[in-house]
C-alpha cells in the first residue's frame, strides 16, 4: 500500500512538472539588491544601505532573466530551461522544468498575477498564471521576441520582435494581439514613459550599428522623435515619479541620461547590460568589468563601483521596489 501511495505521489509530481527545494539565502535577502551572473550560476545579494555584498549563492543553472513578483518573491528562467519562483524570505524554491526553455525575458503583471515569457526560439509569448501555477496561453508574435513592457494600467503588453523589426501590442485581458507596428532594424529594449514607447536597438551585424533611441506613438505607430545616444542602446529605466530616461549603451560602454532633447553620459564599465533603480539611486551591471555601478540619481555620478565576479547581468531592486 505504501508503495502504491508513493507511486501516485510521484506521478502527480511528474504531471505537474513542479519541483520544490530550499536555498540557503542570506538573512534579510528580501531587502537586498539581487544580481545574477552570466558566467556562472551565481546570484549575489547586496545591502543597499551599506552598498556592500552580503552573500552569493550557487544555483543549479545560470539565470537567463529574473523579475520581482512581490516584496518577497522573485521569478527567474535558467539556462537549463526551467522557470523558478524563489521566496527570498525563507529560501523556498519552486521549479517548473521546460517552462523557461527558449525564454530571453520575463515580465510580471501585478494586476493579473501573470508572468509573461518571451520565447525567442518559438516566436511566442507564453503566459504563466502564478495563482494556478501553470502555463495558460501561448501567443504567436513576430520573429525573436526579446523585450517587453506593460502600459501603466497593465492593459497592453508591448513585445519587441527583434528579427522582424516590429512591436506586437497584446491585450492582456484577452491575450490576443491587437496590432503590429514596424520599427527600425533589429530593435532591442523598450520603455513606456508618458504614453510613449522608447525603443533601442542593436543595428545590423554587418553595417552601421545603431546610435539612436526611437520614440514611438503607440496609438499611431509613428515615430515622433529620434534621440542620438551611444552604440547599441538596449536597456532602459526611468523612476516612476521622474521625467528622465536612462539607457545602457553596451556597444560604447556608457549610460545615457535623456532629458527631453538633451543627453548626458557616463562610463559604465566594459559591456554594461542592465539598469534599474529607485527615486534616488541607479544600478548598472557591467559584464566584462565584473562590476556593479551604483549611481547617484541627482548628480548622475558614480558613487560606488562594486566588484562582482562571474559577470553580473540582470538586476532586481531591493526592498520590494519595482
Short mmCIF file of C-alpha atoms in Angstrom, two decimals:
data_model
loop_
_atom_site.label_atom_id
_atom_site.label_comp_id
_atom_site.label_asym_id
_atom_site.label_seq_id
_atom_site.Cartn_x
_atom_site.Cartn_y
_atom_site.Cartn_z
CA UNK A 1 0.00 0.00 0.00
CA UNK A 2 2.81 2.40 0.87
CA UNK A 3 4.46 1.65 -2.48
CA UNK A 4 1.21 2.45 -4.28
CA UNK A 5 0.86 5.82 -2.46
CA UNK A 6 4.46 6.65 -3.30
CA UNK A 7 3.85 5.84 -6.97
CA UNK A 8 0.74 8.06 -7.10
CA UNK A 9 2.56 10.98 -5.48
CA UNK A 10 5.48 10.67 -7.88
CA UNK A 11 3.09 10.52 -10.83
CA UNK A 12 1.36 13.71 -9.69
CA UNK A 13 4.72 15.45 -9.39
CA UNK A 14 5.73 14.45 -12.91
CA UNK A 15 2.41 15.58 -14.38
CA UNK A 16 2.56 18.98 -12.68
CA UNK A 17 6.24 19.40 -13.60
CA UNK A 18 6.83 21.26 -10.34
CA UNK A 19 9.74 20.51 -8.06
CA UNK A 20 10.37 22.07 -4.65
CA UNK A 21 13.56 22.62 -2.68
CA UNK A 22 15.10 25.21 -0.38
CA UNK A 23 18.06 27.55 -0.92
CA UNK A 24 20.30 28.98 1.79
CA UNK A 25 19.51 32.65 1.16
CA UNK A 26 21.14 35.23 3.46
CA UNK A 27 19.27 36.97 6.26
CA UNK A 28 17.10 39.87 5.05
CA UNK A 29 17.57 38.77 1.44
CA UNK A 30 14.15 40.19 0.61
CA UNK A 31 15.56 43.69 1.22
CA UNK A 32 18.70 43.16 -0.86
CA UNK A 33 19.51 44.21 -4.40
CA UNK A 34 19.92 40.96 -6.36
CA UNK A 35 22.31 40.49 -9.26
CA UNK A 36 22.52 37.37 -11.43
CA UNK A 37 25.71 36.13 -13.10
CA UNK A 38 26.28 35.37 -16.79
CA UNK A 39 29.48 33.34 -16.50
CA UNK A 40 28.47 31.06 -13.63
CA UNK A 41 25.30 30.00 -11.80
CA UNK A 42 25.59 32.60 -9.04
CA UNK A 43 23.14 35.06 -7.52
CA UNK A 44 24.60 37.90 -5.46
CA UNK A 45 22.78 39.80 -2.67
CA UNK A 46 23.77 43.41 -1.92
CA UNK A 47 22.93 45.52 1.14
CA UNK A 48 21.52 48.66 -0.47
CA UNK A 49 22.18 50.86 2.57
CA UNK A 50 25.77 49.78 3.21
CA UNK A 51 26.40 49.23 -0.51
CA UNK A 52 28.31 46.01 0.02
CA UNK A 53 27.91 42.35 -0.87
CA UNK A 54 26.05 40.33 1.75
CA UNK A 55 26.46 36.91 0.15
CA UNK A 56 26.37 34.94 -3.11
CA UNK A 57 24.62 31.62 -3.60
CA UNK A 58 25.19 28.97 -6.25
CA UNK A 59 22.21 27.76 -8.28
CA UNK A 60 21.90 24.59 -10.33
CA UNK A 61 21.93 26.59 -13.59
CA UNK A 62 22.76 30.17 -14.59
CA UNK A 63 19.87 32.65 -14.65
CA UNK A 64 18.76 33.98 -18.04
CA UNK A 65 16.39 36.66 -16.73
CA UNK A 66 14.61 37.46 -13.48
CA UNK A 67 11.78 39.69 -12.29
CA UNK A 68 10.30 40.73 -8.95
CA UNK A 69 6.83 39.31 -8.24
CA UNK A 70 6.17 40.93 -4.85
CA UNK A 71 8.05 42.15 -1.76
CA UNK A 72 9.34 38.64 -1.08
CA UNK A 73 9.23 36.51 -4.24
CA UNK A 74 11.22 36.68 -7.48
CA UNK A 75 10.79 34.60 -10.63
CA UNK A 76 13.59 33.61 -12.98
CA UNK A 77 14.34 31.46 -16.00
CA UNK A 78 17.54 29.45 -16.27
CA UNK A 79 19.80 28.10 -19.00
CA UNK A 80 18.57 24.58 -18.24
CA UNK A 81 15.11 25.65 -19.50
CA UNK A 82 13.39 25.85 -16.10
CA UNK A 83 11.13 28.53 -14.66
CA UNK A 84 11.60 29.14 -10.93
CA UNK A 85 9.84 31.02 -8.15
CA UNK A 86 12.06 31.90 -5.18
CA UNK A 87 10.86 33.11 -1.79
CA UNK A 88 13.76 35.32 -0.68
CA UNK A 89 12.48 35.41 2.91
CA UNK A 90 12.77 31.67 3.62
CA UNK A 91 14.60 30.27 0.56
CA UNK A 92 11.72 28.10 -0.69
CA UNK A 93 12.13 27.40 -4.39
CA UNK A 94 9.51 26.06 -6.81
CA UNK A 95 10.72 24.98 -10.22
CA UNK A 96 8.94 24.00 -13.46
CA UNK A 97 11.17 22.12 -15.88
CA UNK A 98 10.92 23.10 -19.53
CA UNK A 99 8.72 26.13 -18.85
CA UNK A 100 11.58 28.58 -19.40
CA UNK A 101 13.11 26.93 -22.45
CA UNK A 102 13.95 29.46 -25.17
CA UNK A 103 12.89 32.38 -22.95
CA UNK A 104 15.04 35.51 -23.00
CA UNK A 105 12.95 37.94 -20.95
CA UNK A 106 10.38 37.85 -18.15
CA UNK A 107 7.72 40.37 -17.16
CA UNK A 108 5.17 40.26 -14.35
CA UNK A 109 1.70 41.80 -14.12
CA UNK A 110 0.55 42.60 -10.57
CA UNK A 111 -2.98 43.14 -11.81
CA UNK A 112 -3.44 39.70 -13.37
CA UNK A 113 -0.82 37.75 -11.36
CA UNK A 114 0.65 36.52 -14.64
CA UNK A 115 4.21 36.04 -15.80
CA UNK A 116 4.90 36.82 -19.45
CA UNK A 117 7.78 34.88 -21.00
CA UNK A 118 9.31 36.00 -24.31
CA UNK A 119 10.10 32.71 -26.09
CA UNK A 120 12.61 33.79 -28.72
CA UNK A 121 13.03 30.24 -30.01
CA UNK A 122 9.38 29.63 -30.91
CA UNK A 123 8.34 33.25 -31.63
CA UNK A 124 5.72 33.24 -28.90
CA UNK A 125 4.89 34.92 -25.62
CA UNK A 126 3.96 32.34 -23.02
CA UNK A 127 1.67 33.24 -20.12
CA UNK A 128 2.16 31.58 -16.72
CA UNK A 129 -0.56 32.07 -14.10
CA UNK A 130 1.06 32.29 -10.67
CA UNK A 131 -2.20 31.57 -8.82
CA UNK A 132 -2.92 28.43 -10.86
CA UNK A 133 0.83 27.71 -11.14
CA UNK A 134 0.51 26.62 -14.75
CA UNK A 135 1.03 27.87 -18.29
CA UNK A 136 -2.32 29.13 -19.55
CA UNK A 137 -1.58 30.53 -23.00
CA UNK A 138 0.92 30.89 -25.84
CA UNK A 139 0.60 33.93 -28.10
CA UNK A 140 2.17 33.99 -31.57
CA UNK A 141 4.12 37.21 -32.22
CA UNK A 142 6.89 38.28 -34.61
CA UNK A 143 10.33 36.74 -35.07
CA UNK A 144 12.57 36.53 -32.00
CA UNK A 145 10.56 38.34 -29.29
CA UNK A 146 13.18 39.81 -26.99
CA UNK A 147 11.98 42.77 -24.91
CA UNK A 148 8.63 43.56 -23.26
CA UNK A 149 6.84 46.35 -21.41
CA UNK A 150 3.40 46.85 -19.87
CA UNK A 151 1.49 50.10 -20.07
CA UNK A 152 0.65 51.90 -16.82
CA UNK A 153 -2.78 50.29 -16.49
CA UNK A 154 -1.32 46.86 -17.34
CA UNK A 155 -3.91 46.50 -20.09
CA UNK A 156 -1.49 46.31 -23.03
CA UNK A 157 1.71 44.32 -23.35
CA UNK A 158 4.21 45.55 -25.93
CA UNK A 159 6.64 42.98 -27.32
CA UNK A 160 9.75 43.89 -29.32
CA UNK A 161 10.34 41.32 -32.08
CA UNK A 162 13.99 41.74 -32.99
CA UNK A 163 14.29 39.73 -36.21
CA UNK A 164 11.05 41.02 -37.74
CA UNK A 165 11.79 44.62 -36.62
CA UNK A 166 8.32 45.03 -35.19
CA UNK A 167 6.32 45.52 -31.99
CA UNK A 168 3.32 43.36 -31.11
CA UNK A 169 0.68 45.02 -28.92
CA UNK A 170 -1.17 42.35 -26.90
CA UNK A 171 -4.39 42.92 -24.97
CA UNK A 172 -3.67 41.47 -21.53
CA UNK A 173 -7.27 40.55 -20.69
CA UNK A 174 -7.98 38.68 -23.94
CA UNK A 175 -4.37 37.57 -24.53
CA UNK A 176 -4.82 38.48 -28.20
CA UNK A 177 -2.56 40.53 -30.45
CA UNK A 178 -4.26 43.88 -31.03
CA UNK A 179 -1.86 45.27 -33.66
CA UNK A 180 1.68 45.16 -35.08
CA UNK A 181 3.97 48.15 -35.59
CA UNK A 182 7.12 48.31 -37.71
CA UNK A 183 10.21 49.85 -36.10
CA UNK A 184 13.86 50.38 -37.19
CA UNK A 185 16.05 47.36 -37.94
CA UNK A 186 16.99 44.91 -35.15
CA UNK A 187 15.29 46.65 -32.20
CA UNK A 188 16.11 45.74 -28.61
CA UNK A 189 14.92 47.24 -25.35
CA UNK A 190 11.67 49.05 -24.60
CA UNK A 191 10.31 51.55 -22.08
CA UNK A 192 6.86 53.12 -21.76
CA UNK A 193 7.00 56.68 -20.44
CA UNK A 194 4.38 59.42 -20.66
CA UNK A 195 2.30 57.34 -23.08
CA UNK A 196 5.22 56.95 -25.49
CA UNK A 197 7.35 53.95 -26.40
CA UNK A 198 11.13 54.30 -26.18
CA UNK A 199 12.83 51.70 -28.37
CA UNK A 200 16.53 50.90 -28.54
CA UNK A 201 18.36 48.56 -30.84
CA UNK A 202 21.44 46.72 -31.91
CA UNK A 203 21.65 47.65 -35.58
CA UNK A 204 22.95 45.40 -38.39
CA UNK A 205 25.69 42.89 -37.61
CA UNK A 206 27.49 43.88 -40.81
CA UNK A 207 26.93 47.62 -41.17
CA UNK A 208 26.47 50.75 -39.11
CA UNK A 209 25.48 49.95 -35.54
CA UNK A 210 22.51 51.75 -34.02
CA UNK A 211 23.14 55.03 -32.19
CA UNK A 212 19.55 56.12 -31.62
CA UNK A 213 16.64 55.78 -29.24
CA UNK A 214 13.40 55.90 -31.19
CA UNK A 215 10.30 57.42 -29.58
CA UNK A 216 7.06 55.90 -30.92
CA UNK A 217 3.42 56.94 -30.55
CA UNK A 218 1.75 53.64 -29.54
CA UNK A 219 -1.62 54.71 -30.95
CA UNK A 220 -0.45 55.53 -34.48
CA UNK A 221 2.76 53.53 -34.51
CA UNK A 222 4.52 56.61 -35.90
CA UNK A 223 7.98 57.75 -34.85
CA UNK A 224 7.75 61.12 -33.08
CA UNK A 225 11.37 61.59 -32.06
CA UNK A 226 14.85 60.16 -32.63
CA UNK A 227 17.47 60.75 -29.95
CA UNK A 228 21.16 60.18 -30.64
CA UNK A 229 23.00 58.29 -27.90
CA UNK A 230 25.88 55.78 -27.77
CA UNK A 231 26.32 52.49 -29.64
CA UNK A 232 23.64 49.82 -29.14
CA UNK A 233 21.14 51.26 -26.62
CA UNK A 234 19.47 48.12 -25.25
CA UNK A 235 18.16 48.58 -21.68
CA UNK A 236 16.01 51.36 -20.19
CA UNK A 237 14.97 52.66 -16.79
CA UNK A 238 13.01 55.68 -15.58
CA UNK A 239 11.94 56.41 -11.99
CA UNK A 240 8.13 56.38 -11.70
CA UNK A 241 7.93 59.99 -10.50
CA UNK A 242 10.80 61.28 -12.63
CA UNK A 243 10.84 62.52 -16.21
CA UNK A 244 14.35 61.48 -17.25
CA UNK A 245 15.04 58.26 -19.15
CA UNK A 246 18.23 56.24 -18.64
CA UNK A 247 19.58 53.87 -21.26
CA UNK A 248 22.50 51.43 -21.29
CA UNK A 249 24.56 51.58 -24.50
CA UNK A 250 26.57 48.39 -24.35
CA UNK A 251 28.42 48.98 -27.61
CA UNK A 252 30.04 52.20 -26.37
CA UNK A 253 30.15 51.13 -22.68
CA UNK A 254 28.07 54.08 -21.49
CA UNK A 255 24.95 55.01 -19.56
CA UNK A 256 22.98 57.89 -21.08
CA UNK A 257 20.55 60.21 -19.37
CA UNK A 258 17.85 61.59 -21.67
CA UNK A 259 16.14 64.80 -20.52
CA UNK A 260 13.75 65.89 -23.24
CA UNK A 261 16.01 66.54 -26.23
CA UNK A 262 19.27 66.84 -24.24
CA UNK A 263 21.54 64.00 -23.13
CA UNK A 264 24.36 63.33 -20.66
CA UNK A 265 26.57 60.26 -20.40
CA UNK A 266 28.93 58.49 -18.02
CA UNK A 267 31.18 55.48 -18.43
CA UNK A 268 29.62 52.20 -17.28
CA UNK A 269 32.49 49.73 -17.49
CA UNK A 270 33.07 47.10 -20.16
CA UNK A 271 29.92 45.68 -21.77
CA UNK A 272 27.24 47.13 -19.47
CA UNK A 273 23.98 45.22 -19.63
CA UNK A 274 21.16 46.11 -17.23
CA UNK A 275 19.94 49.22 -15.43
CA UNK A 276 17.36 49.63 -12.68
CA UNK A 277 16.91 51.65 -9.50
CA UNK A 278 14.61 53.86 -7.47
CA UNK A 279 13.97 57.57 -6.97
CA UNK A 280 17.50 58.19 -5.63
CA UNK A 281 19.85 55.52 -6.98
CA UNK A 282 20.64 53.70 -10.22
CA UNK A 283 22.29 50.29 -10.53
CA UNK A 284 24.13 49.27 -13.71
CA UNK A 285 25.68 45.85 -14.29
CA UNK A 286 28.89 45.58 -16.28
CA UNK A 287 29.53 42.04 -17.53
CA UNK A 288 33.17 42.23 -18.59
CA UNK A 289 34.24 44.60 -15.82
CA UNK A 290 32.71 42.20 -13.26
CA UNK A 291 31.24 45.29 -11.63
CA UNK A 292 28.03 46.82 -10.39
CA UNK A 293 27.95 50.59 -10.70
CA UNK A 294 25.88 52.47 -8.08
CA UNK A 295 24.96 55.93 -9.36
CA UNK A 296 23.51 58.94 -7.57
CA UNK A 297 20.39 59.98 -9.45
CA UNK A 298 20.65 63.67 -8.52
CA UNK A 299 24.27 64.21 -9.53
CA UNK A 300 24.40 61.50 -12.20
CA UNK A 301 27.79 60.42 -10.88
CA UNK A 302 29.11 57.01 -9.79
CA UNK A 303 29.05 56.63 -6.00
CA UNK A 304 30.43 53.10 -5.87
CA UNK A 305 31.86 50.55 -8.28
CA UNK A 306 31.37 47.18 -6.63
CA UNK A 307 33.23 44.04 -7.74
CA UNK A 308 31.02 41.04 -8.52
CA UNK A 309 32.74 38.04 -10.07
CA UNK A 310 31.02 35.85 -12.65
CA UNK A 311 29.82 38.57 -14.99
CA UNK A 312 26.92 40.46 -13.36
CA UNK A 313 23.87 40.68 -15.64
CA UNK A 314 20.25 41.10 -14.53
CA UNK A 315 19.44 43.28 -11.50
CA UNK A 316 16.42 43.37 -9.19
CA UNK A 317 15.99 46.37 -6.89
CA UNK A 318 15.77 45.52 -3.19
CA UNK A 319 13.06 46.13 -0.63
CA UNK A 320 10.13 45.20 -2.80
CA UNK A 321 10.63 48.21 -5.10
CA UNK A 322 9.71 47.61 -8.76
#
